[in-house]
Amino acid sequence: MPLAMNRDVFITCAVTGSGDTVGKSKNVPITPKQIAEAAVEAAKAGAAIIHCHVRDPETGAPSRRNDLYREVTDRIRQAEVDIVLNLTAGMGGDMIFGDVENPLPLKEKGTDMAGATERVSHVAECLPEICTLDCGTMNFSLGDYVMTNTPSMLRAMAKQMTDLGVRPEIEAFDTGHLWFAKQLVEEGLIEDPVLIQLCMGIPWGAPDDLNTYMAMVNNVPQNWTFSAFSIGRNALAYPAAAVLAGGNVRVGLEDNLYIGKGQFATNGQLVEKAVNVIENMGARVIGPAEVREKLKLTKR
């Protein structure tokens, strides 16, 4: 595809995630109050969309508790700034196998499997404008962890999201995930306008080198809206790569803890850095109202 830089860019900030980052930086928000405050900080810095996971307030471990999502949602909606809320629906598909000789039974610690309705229950309760749909199964990180999202599960979850009037953000970690996303659209389970997030550099999905990244971009239909990010050391370079390839930007402490070598970031600082990159490239950062118009979102 020809190079077509995006001139009107929205920023998503993923403020906490579910990774083992709490012990690595004191800036990672844990409680619903902290997560909502991080969302407001990021929105004031220029993020139009805030992507939220929740964590156990006592331990910082990832959680699927609906009451925590409810509190985060209420706090964000009561804030003094406008925010497009994007809740994860990626939890509930975690399998930790035993070992290489005895894969079964699964290890109880870390394994978290739930049905489609349970995985979307917080979305049904909170009705965010957007929620994520991890569009495939993959080996994830090191060891014996597999992130599972079967075709039947994805079809069921996509239908529930669409029926609720919540826009799915398809998270694609590899080219096969894009292939299946097209299938969901063809079957009418996801409606236009289609929103997709290219998740680069996550072991063992698509690596974040530019050849692989452009292969992902070239497989996104031209009438879809996409964002892209990478994790870790290349995260700060990806706002430029995303905009140059015609996409939008995601940053945040879910993906990267640092603003510079040895310098821990806040979510607001990462958004500010992305704003500077976008504007210095000659593009414009758009806000929540324009994002809603572009993606036909229902503000609640």
Short mmCIF file of the C-alpha atoms (twelve columns), coordinates in Angstrom:
data_MODEL
# 
_entry.id   MODEL 
# 
loop_
_atom_site.group_PDB 
_atom_site.id 
_atom_site.type_symbol 
_atom_site.label_atom_id 
_atom_site.label_alt_id 
_atom_site.label_comp_id 
_atom_site.label_asym_id 
_atom_site.label_seq_id 
_atom_site.Cartn_x 
_atom_site.Cartn_y 
_atom_site.Cartn_z 
_atom_site.pdbx_PDB_model_num 
ATOM 1   C CA . MET A 1   0.000   0.000   0.000  1 
ATOM 2   C CA . PRO A 2   1.222   3.562   -0.608 1 
ATOM 3   C CA . LEU A 3   2.497   5.555   2.343  1 
ATOM 4   C CA . ALA A 4   -0.402  7.622   3.692  1 
ATOM 5   C CA . MET A 5   0.440   9.506   6.860  1 
ATOM 6   C CA . ASN A 6   -2.438  10.109  9.258  1 
ATOM 7   C CA . ARG A 7   -2.988  13.843  9.773  1 
ATOM 8   C CA . ASP A 8   -5.726  13.581  12.415 1 
ATOM 9   C CA . VAL A 9   -4.527  11.266  15.173 1 
ATOM 10  C CA . PHE A 10  -6.146  10.042  18.351 1 
ATOM 11  C CA . ILE A 11  -4.168  8.746   21.303 1 
ATOM 12  C CA . THR A 12  -5.154  5.795   23.468 1 
ATOM 13  C CA . CYS A 13  -3.520  5.509   26.877 1 
ATOM 14  C CA . ALA A 14  -3.410  2.022   28.441 1 
ATOM 15  C CA . VAL A 15  -2.942  3.066   32.035 1 
ATOM 16  C CA . THR A 16  -2.222  -0.144  33.966 1 
ATOM 17  C CA . GLY A 17  -2.644  -3.484  32.135 1 
ATOM 18  C CA . SER A 18  -2.481  -6.885  33.826 1 
ATOM 19  C CA . GLY A 19  1.241   -7.583  33.628 1 
ATOM 20  C CA . ASP A 20  3.708   -8.018  36.486 1 
ATOM 21  C CA . THR A 21  4.628   -4.334  36.570 1 
ATOM 22  C CA . VAL A 22  3.383   -3.230  39.993 1 
ATOM 23  C CA . GLY A 23  6.620   -4.160  41.741 1 
ATOM 24  C CA . LYS A 24  8.739   -2.533  39.058 1 
ATOM 25  C CA . SER A 25  7.401   1.035   39.172 1 
ATOM 26  C CA . LYS A 26  5.496   2.898   41.875 1 
ATOM 27  C CA . ASN A 27  3.702   4.829   39.114 1 
ATOM 28  C CA . VAL A 28  1.597   1.850   38.023 1 
ATOM 29  C CA . PRO A 29  -1.951  2.499   39.308 1 
ATOM 30  C CA . ILE A 30  -3.562  -0.278  41.356 1 
ATOM 31  C CA . THR A 31  -6.757  0.825   43.078 1 
ATOM 32  C CA . PRO A 32  -9.846  2.067   41.204 1 
ATOM 33  C CA . LYS A 33  -9.146  5.572   42.531 1 
ATOM 34  C CA . GLN A 34  -5.555  5.454   41.263 1 
ATOM 35  C CA . ILE A 35  -6.626  4.048   37.886 1 
ATOM 36  C CA . ALA A 36  -9.256  6.775   37.462 1 
ATOM 37  C CA . GLU A 37  -6.749  9.456   38.482 1 
ATOM 38  C CA . ALA A 38  -4.282  8.075   35.935 1 
ATOM 39  C CA . ALA A 39  -7.025  8.210   33.302 1 
ATOM 40  C CA . VAL A 40  -7.739  11.854  34.073 1 
ATOM 41  C CA . GLU A 41  -4.014  12.674  34.012 1 
ATOM 42  C CA . ALA A 42  -3.635  11.030  30.602 1 
ATOM 43  C CA . ALA A 43  -6.761  12.717  29.222 1 
ATOM 44  C CA . LYS A 44  -5.544  16.138  30.329 1 
ATOM 45  C CA . ALA A 45  -2.246  15.414  28.576 1 
ATOM 46  C CA . GLY A 46  -4.020  14.690  25.289 1 
ATOM 47  C CA . ALA A 47  -5.333  11.112  25.266 1 
ATOM 48  C CA . ALA A 48  -8.849  10.799  23.836 1 
ATOM 49  C CA . ILE A 49  -9.303  7.109   24.781 1 
ATOM 50  C CA . ILE A 50  -8.374  5.475   28.075 1 
ATOM 51  C CA . HIS A 51  -7.919  1.691   28.090 1 
ATOM 52  C CA . CYS A 52  -8.472  0.151   31.534 1 
ATOM 53  C CA . HIS A 53  -7.787  -3.115  33.277 1 
ATOM 54  C CA . VAL A 54  -8.435  -3.484  37.002 1 
ATOM 55  C CA . ARG A 55  -6.259  -4.925  39.750 1 
ATOM 56  C CA . ASP A 56  -6.824  -6.333  43.203 1 
ATOM 57  C CA . PRO A 57  -6.489  -3.234  45.427 1 
ATOM 58  C CA . GLU A 58  -4.625  -5.202  48.106 1 
ATOM 59  C CA . THR A 59  -2.141  -7.198  46.023 1 
ATOM 60  C CA . GLY A 60  -1.983  -5.430  42.662 1 
ATOM 61  C CA . ALA A 61  -2.694  -8.727  40.886 1 
ATOM 62  C CA . PRO A 62  -4.880  -8.623  37.760 1 
ATOM 63  C CA . SER A 63  -8.584  -8.990  38.463 1 
ATOM 64  C CA . ARG A 64  -11.922 -9.506  36.705 1 
ATOM 65  C CA . ARG A 65  -14.095 -8.233  39.571 1 
ATOM 66  C CA . ASN A 66  -17.116 -6.352  38.264 1 
ATOM 67  C CA . ASP A 67  -17.285 -4.094  41.319 1 
ATOM 68  C CA . LEU A 68  -13.788 -2.793  40.557 1 
ATOM 69  C CA . TYR A 69  -14.724 -2.085  36.930 1 
ATOM 70  C CA . ARG A 70  -17.882 -0.381  38.158 1 
ATOM 71  C CA . GLU A 71  -15.922 1.900   40.487 1 
ATOM 72  C CA . VAL A 72  -13.362 2.780   37.829 1 
ATOM 73  C CA . THR A 73  -16.137 3.517   35.332 1 
ATOM 74  C CA . ASP A 74  -18.082 5.691   37.761 1 
ATOM 75  C CA . ARG A 75  -15.018 7.652   38.819 1 
ATOM 76  C CA . ILE A 76  -13.987 8.329   35.218 1 
ATOM 77  C CA . ARG A 77  -17.482 9.386   34.196 1 
ATOM 78  C CA . GLN A 78  -17.666 11.756  37.168 1 
ATOM 79  C CA . ALA A 79  -14.334 13.379  36.264 1 
ATOM 80  C CA . GLU A 80  -14.079 16.932  35.050 1 
ATOM 81  C CA . VAL A 81  -12.578 15.935  31.698 1 
ATOM 82  C CA . ASP A 82  -14.177 14.136  28.763 1 
ATOM 83  C CA . ILE A 83  -12.857 10.599  28.242 1 
ATOM 84  C CA . VAL A 84  -13.729 7.807   25.807 1 
ATOM 85  C CA . LEU A 85  -13.691 4.712   28.004 1 
ATOM 86  C CA . ASN A 86  -12.250 1.446   26.698 1 
ATOM 87  C CA . LEU A 87  -12.450 -1.554  29.048 1 
ATOM 88  C CA . THR A 88  -10.491 -4.733  28.463 1 
ATOM 89  C CA . ALA A 89  -12.379 -7.963  27.825 1 
ATOM 90  C CA . GLY A 90  -9.174  -9.942  27.455 1 
ATOM 91  C CA . MET A 91  -9.216  -11.533 30.902 1 
ATOM 92  C CA . GLY A 92  -10.503 -15.046 31.512 1 
ATOM 93  C CA . GLY A 93  -8.523  -16.878 28.845 1 
ATOM 94  C CA . ASP A 94  -5.316  -17.701 30.709 1 
ATOM 95  C CA . MET A 95  -3.982  -21.272 30.739 1 
ATOM 96  C CA . ILE A 96  -0.811  -22.275 32.590 1 
ATOM 97  C CA . PHE A 97  0.234   -25.809 31.676 1 
ATOM 98  C CA . GLY A 98  1.928   -28.163 34.116 1 
ATOM 99  C CA . ASP A 99  5.336   -28.911 32.618 1 
ATOM 100 C CA . VAL A 100 6.808   -30.274 29.403 1 
ATOM 101 C CA . GLU A 101 6.279   -33.922 30.423 1 
ATOM 102 C CA . ASN A 102 2.994   -33.478 32.305 1 
ATOM 103 C CA . PRO A 103 1.052   -30.614 30.748 1 
ATOM 104 C CA . LEU A 104 -2.118  -31.648 32.550 1 
ATOM 105 C CA . PRO A 105 -3.541  -30.861 34.998 1 
ATOM 106 C CA . LEU A 106 -3.207  -27.134 34.481 1 
ATOM 107 C CA . LYS A 107 -1.492  -25.151 37.205 1 
ATOM 108 C CA . GLU A 108 -4.072  -23.549 39.432 1 
ATOM 109 C CA . LYS A 109 -1.920  -20.481 40.073 1 
ATOM 110 C CA . GLY A 110 -2.203  -18.206 37.070 1 
ATOM 111 C CA . THR A 111 -4.869  -20.189 35.215 1 
ATOM 112 C CA . ASP A 112 -8.065  -18.180 34.806 1 
ATOM 113 C CA . MET A 113 -10.652 -19.559 32.391 1 
ATOM 114 C CA . ALA A 114 -14.176 -18.179 32.040 1 
ATOM 115 C CA . GLY A 115 -17.036 -18.471 29.558 1 
ATOM 116 C CA . ALA A 116 -17.955 -15.815 27.020 1 
ATOM 117 C CA . THR A 117 -20.789 -14.268 29.035 1 
ATOM 118 C CA . GLU A 118 -18.676 -14.062 32.188 1 
ATOM 119 C CA . ARG A 119 -15.795 -12.504 30.264 1 
ATOM 120 C CA . VAL A 120 -18.114 -9.792  28.976 1 
ATOM 121 C CA . SER A 121 -20.199 -9.363  32.146 1 
ATOM 122 C CA . HIS A 122 -18.416 -6.179  33.272 1 
ATOM 123 C CA . VAL A 123 -18.929 -4.733  29.789 1 
ATOM 124 C CA . ALA A 124 -22.657 -5.456  30.028 1 
ATOM 125 C CA . GLU A 125 -22.774 -3.817  33.461 1 
ATOM 126 C CA . CYS A 126 -20.627 -0.746  32.761 1 
ATOM 127 C CA . LEU A 127 -21.398 -0.207  29.039 1 
ATOM 128 C CA . PRO A 128 -18.153 1.497   28.032 1 
ATOM 129 C CA . GLU A 129 -17.950 3.045   24.585 1 
ATOM 130 C CA . ILE A 130 -15.254 0.554   23.525 1 
ATOM 131 C CA . CYS A 131 -14.032 -2.816  24.793 1 
ATOM 132 C CA . THR A 132 -11.195 -4.981  23.547 1 
ATOM 133 C CA . LEU A 133 -11.419 -8.344  21.791 1 
ATOM 134 C CA . ASP A 134 -8.123  -10.269 21.646 1 
ATOM 135 C CA . CYS A 135 -8.586  -11.925 18.298 1 
ATOM 136 C CA . GLY A 136 -6.666  -15.193 18.644 1 
ATOM 137 C CA . THR A 137 -4.787  -17.742 20.735 1 
ATOM 138 C CA . MET A 138 -1.017  -17.546 21.195 1 
ATOM 139 C CA . ASN A 139 1.942   -18.556 23.310 1 
ATOM 140 C CA . PHE A 140 2.399   -15.568 25.572 1 
ATOM 141 C CA . SER A 141 5.646   -14.550 27.231 1 
ATOM 142 C CA . LEU A 142 7.877   -17.262 28.706 1 
ATOM 143 C CA . GLY A 143 7.171   -20.611 30.339 1 
ATOM 144 C CA . ASP A 144 3.905   -22.505 29.861 1 
ATOM 145 C CA . TYR A 145 1.364   -19.668 29.553 1 
ATOM 146 C CA . VAL A 146 -1.064  -19.735 26.624 1 
ATOM 147 C CA . MET A 147 -3.552  -16.919 25.980 1 
ATOM 148 C CA . THR A 148 -6.637  -18.700 24.676 1 
ATOM 149 C CA . ASN A 149 -9.341  -17.181 22.493 1 
ATOM 150 C CA . THR A 150 -10.992 -19.869 20.377 1 
ATOM 151 C CA . PRO A 151 -13.027 -19.066 17.245 1 
ATOM 152 C CA . SER A 152 -16.271 -20.063 18.984 1 
ATOM 153 C CA . MET A 153 -15.432 -17.961 22.036 1 
ATOM 154 C CA . LEU A 154 -14.565 -14.959 19.889 1 
ATOM 155 C CA . ARG A 155 -17.756 -15.245 17.871 1 
ATOM 156 C CA . ALA A 156 -19.835 -15.357 21.051 1 
ATOM 157 C CA . MET A 157 -18.022 -12.442 22.671 1 
ATOM 158 C CA . ALA A 158 -18.133 -10.320 19.510 1 
ATOM 159 C CA . LYS A 159 -21.896 -10.858 19.175 1 
ATOM 160 C CA . GLN A 160 -22.492 -9.906  22.806 1 
ATOM 161 C CA . MET A 161 -20.411 -6.730  22.446 1 
ATOM 162 C CA . THR A 162 -22.214 -5.713  19.257 1 
ATOM 163 C CA . ASP A 163 -25.626 -6.465  20.759 1 
ATOM 164 C CA . LEU A 164 -24.726 -4.241  23.737 1 
ATOM 165 C CA . GLY A 165 -23.881 -1.361  21.416 1 
ATOM 166 C CA . VAL A 166 -20.240 -1.361  22.547 1 
ATOM 167 C CA . ARG A 167 -17.602 -0.945  19.820 1 
ATOM 168 C CA . PRO A 168 -15.107 -3.848  19.871 1 
ATOM 169 C CA . GLU A 169 -11.476 -2.863  19.511 1 
ATOM 170 C CA . ILE A 170 -9.936  -5.897  17.846 1 
ATOM 171 C CA . GLU A 171 -6.495  -6.570  19.307 1 
ATOM 172 C CA . ALA A 172 -4.325  -8.334  16.735 1 
ATOM 173 C CA . PHE A 173 -1.055  -9.866  17.903 1 
ATOM 174 C CA . ASP A 174 -0.232  -11.576 14.594 1 
ATOM 175 C CA . THR A 175 -1.394  -11.786 10.984 1 
ATOM 176 C CA . GLY A 176 -3.684  -14.752 11.655 1 
ATOM 177 C CA . HIS A 177 -5.585  -12.626 14.140 1 
ATOM 178 C CA . LEU A 178 -6.242  -10.093 11.380 1 
ATOM 179 C CA . TRP A 179 -7.460  -12.906 9.155  1 
ATOM 180 C CA . PHE A 180 -9.988  -14.004 11.756 1 
ATOM 181 C CA . ALA A 181 -11.029 -10.405 12.443 1 
ATOM 182 C CA . LYS A 182 -11.996 -10.123 8.770  1 
ATOM 183 C CA . GLN A 183 -14.055 -13.287 9.205  1 
ATOM 184 C CA . LEU A 184 -15.930 -11.774 12.161 1 
ATOM 185 C CA . VAL A 185 -16.722 -8.718  10.070 1 
ATOM 186 C CA . GLU A 186 -17.802 -10.861 7.096  1 
ATOM 187 C CA . GLU A 187 -20.180 -12.790 9.373  1 
ATOM 188 C CA . GLY A 188 -21.717 -9.556  10.618 1 
ATOM 189 C CA . LEU A 189 -20.549 -10.082 14.208 1 
ATOM 190 C CA . ILE A 190 -18.598 -6.811  14.177 1 
ATOM 191 C CA . GLU A 191 -20.120 -3.763  12.529 1 
ATOM 192 C CA . ASP A 192 -18.597 -0.783  10.760 1 
ATOM 193 C CA . PRO A 193 -16.643 1.268   11.543 1 
ATOM 194 C CA . VAL A 194 -14.106 -1.415  12.430 1 
ATOM 195 C CA . LEU A 195 -11.478 -0.485  15.021 1 
ATOM 196 C CA . ILE A 196 -8.277  -2.481  15.372 1 
ATOM 197 C CA . GLN A 197 -5.185  -2.330  17.556 1 
ATOM 198 C CA . LEU A 198 -1.926  -3.752  16.191 1 
ATOM 199 C CA . CYS A 199 -0.052  -5.175  19.181 1 
ATOM 200 C CA . MET A 200 3.600   -5.471  18.237 1 
ATOM 201 C CA . GLY A 201 6.564   -6.991  20.030 1 
ATOM 202 C CA . ILE A 202 4.672   -9.201  22.502 1 
ATOM 203 C CA . PRO A 203 6.362   -12.606 22.834 1 
ATOM 204 C CA . TRP A 204 5.429   -14.705 20.876 1 
ATOM 205 C CA . GLY A 205 3.260   -12.732 18.520 1 
ATOM 206 C CA . ALA A 206 4.353   -10.427 15.720 1 
ATOM 207 C CA . PRO A 207 7.815   -8.937  16.357 1 
ATOM 208 C CA . ASP A 208 8.016   -5.163  16.156 1 
ATOM 209 C CA . ASP A 209 10.531  -4.843  13.310 1 
ATOM 210 C CA . LEU A 210 9.326   -2.576  10.520 1 
ATOM 211 C CA . ASN A 211 8.988   -5.347  7.931  1 
ATOM 212 C CA . THR A 212 6.588   -7.303  10.148 1 
ATOM 213 C CA . TYR A 213 4.800   -4.125  11.203 1 
ATOM 214 C CA . MET A 214 4.153   -3.126  7.599  1 
ATOM 215 C CA . ALA A 215 2.955   -6.652  6.824  1 
ATOM 216 C CA . MET A 216 0.372   -6.143  9.570  1 
ATOM 217 C CA . VAL A 217 -0.549  -2.680  8.303  1 
ATOM 218 C CA . ASN A 218 -0.875  -3.940  4.737  1 
ATOM 219 C CA . ASN A 219 -3.362  -6.567  5.924  1 
ATOM 220 C CA . VAL A 220 -5.664  -3.979  7.509  1 
ATOM 221 C CA . PRO A 221 -8.515  -3.095  5.098  1 
ATOM 222 C CA . GLN A 222 -8.348  0.540   4.013  1 
ATOM 223 C CA . ASN A 223 -11.767 1.364   5.453  1 
ATOM 224 C CA . TRP A 224 -10.797 0.184   8.959  1 
ATOM 225 C CA . THR A 225 -9.332  2.479   11.645 1 
ATOM 226 C CA . PHE A 226 -6.196  1.194   13.300 1 
ATOM 227 C CA . SER A 227 -3.788  2.065   16.081 1 
ATOM 228 C CA . ALA A 228 -0.428  0.485   16.791 1 
ATOM 229 C CA . PHE A 229 1.997   0.132   19.668 1 
ATOM 230 C CA . SER A 230 5.013   -1.823  20.794 1 
ATOM 231 C CA . ILE A 231 6.143   -2.725  24.279 1 
ATOM 232 C CA . GLY A 232 9.372   -2.054  26.127 1 
ATOM 233 C CA . ARG A 233 12.322  -0.261  24.610 1 
ATOM 234 C CA . ASN A 234 10.701  0.338   21.209 1 
ATOM 235 C CA . ALA A 235 7.450   1.718   22.624 1 
ATOM 236 C CA . LEU A 236 8.601   5.332   22.372 1 
ATOM 237 C CA . ALA A 237 9.409   4.930   18.660 1 
ATOM 238 C CA . TYR A 238 6.032   3.510   17.711 1 
ATOM 239 C CA . PRO A 239 3.971   6.724   17.818 1 
ATOM 240 C CA . ALA A 240 5.969   7.925   14.821 1 
ATOM 241 C CA . ALA A 241 5.705   4.557   13.057 1 
ATOM 242 C CA . ALA A 242 1.953   4.420   13.672 1 
ATOM 243 C CA . VAL A 243 1.254   7.913   12.330 1 
ATOM 244 C CA . LEU A 244 3.551   7.523   9.323  1 
ATOM 245 C CA . ALA A 245 1.747   4.325   8.276  1 
ATOM 246 C CA . GLY A 246 -1.676  5.965   8.530  1 
ATOM 247 C CA . GLY A 247 -2.638  4.863   12.018 1 
ATOM 248 C CA . ASN A 248 -3.284  6.173   15.491 1 
ATOM 249 C CA . VAL A 249 -1.219  5.965   18.657 1 
ATOM 250 C CA . ARG A 250 -1.265  3.978   21.883 1 
ATOM 251 C CA . VAL A 251 1.032   4.579   24.842 1 
ATOM 252 C CA . GLY A 252 0.799   3.917   28.578 1 
ATOM 253 C CA . LEU A 253 2.233   2.028   31.523 1 
ATOM 254 C CA . GLU A 254 0.612   -1.216  30.355 1 
ATOM 255 C CA . ASP A 255 3.145   -1.263  27.534 1 
ATOM 256 C CA . ASN A 256 6.199   0.614   28.787 1 
ATOM 257 C CA . LEU A 257 7.358   1.882   32.193 1 
ATOM 258 C CA . TYR A 258 10.029  4.340   31.058 1 
ATOM 259 C CA . ILE A 259 10.177  7.852   29.616 1 
ATOM 260 C CA . GLY A 260 13.946  7.630   29.174 1 
ATOM 261 C CA . LYS A 261 16.826  5.379   30.121 1 
ATOM 262 C CA . GLY A 262 16.437  4.607   33.822 1 
ATOM 263 C CA . GLN A 263 13.610  7.158   34.190 1 
ATOM 264 C CA . PHE A 264 10.221  5.839   35.257 1 
ATOM 265 C CA . ALA A 265 7.305   7.454   33.458 1 
ATOM 266 C CA . THR A 266 3.797   8.416   34.426 1 
ATOM 267 C CA . ASN A 267 0.921   7.863   32.027 1 
ATOM 268 C CA . GLY A 268 0.631   11.605  31.533 1 
ATOM 269 C CA . GLN A 269 4.303   11.919  30.590 1 
ATOM 270 C CA . LEU A 270 3.989   9.160   27.989 1 
ATOM 271 C CA . VAL A 271 0.960   10.889  26.461 1 
ATOM 272 C CA . GLU A 272 2.756   14.243  26.423 1 
ATOM 273 C CA . LYS A 273 5.690   12.647  24.619 1 
ATOM 274 C CA . ALA A 274 3.321   11.125  22.047 1 
ATOM 275 C CA . VAL A 275 1.599   14.478  21.518 1 
ATOM 276 C CA . ASN A 276 4.970   16.104  20.829 1 
ATOM 277 C CA . VAL A 277 5.890   13.400  18.306 1 
ATOM 278 C CA . ILE A 278 2.560   13.671  16.495 1 
ATOM 279 C CA . GLU A 279 2.573   17.463  16.326 1 
ATOM 280 C CA . ASN A 280 6.244   17.644  15.319 1 
ATOM 281 C CA . MET A 281 5.392   15.342  12.404 1 
ATOM 282 C CA . GLY A 282 2.856   17.923  11.205 1 
ATOM 283 C CA . ALA A 283 -0.241  16.030  12.331 1 
ATOM 284 C CA . ARG A 284 -3.031  17.044  14.703 1 
ATOM 285 C CA . VAL A 285 -4.155  15.333  17.915 1 
ATOM 286 C CA . ILE A 286 -7.933  14.938  18.005 1 
ATOM 287 C CA . GLY A 287 -10.088 14.752  21.106 1 
ATOM 288 C CA . PRO A 288 -12.954 12.619  22.374 1 
ATOM 289 C CA . ALA A 289 -15.721 14.396  20.442 1 
ATOM 290 C CA . GLU A 290 -14.028 13.823  17.082 1 
ATOM 291 C CA . VAL A 291 -13.190 10.225  18.010 1 
ATOM 292 C CA . ARG A 292 -16.851 9.557   18.799 1 
ATOM 293 C CA . GLU A 293 -17.885 10.992  15.465 1 
ATOM 294 C CA . LYS A 294 -15.251 9.009   13.593 1 
ATOM 295 C CA . LEU A 295 -16.012 5.682   15.298 1 
ATOM 296 C CA . LYS A 296 -19.789 6.243   15.759 1 
ATOM 297 C CA . LEU A 297 -19.551 5.728   19.498 1 
ATOM 298 C CA . THR A 298 -22.390 6.033   21.988 1 
ATOM 299 C CA . LYS A 299 -21.418 8.352   24.835 1 
ATOM 300 C CA . ARG A 300 -22.754 7.212   28.187 1 
# 
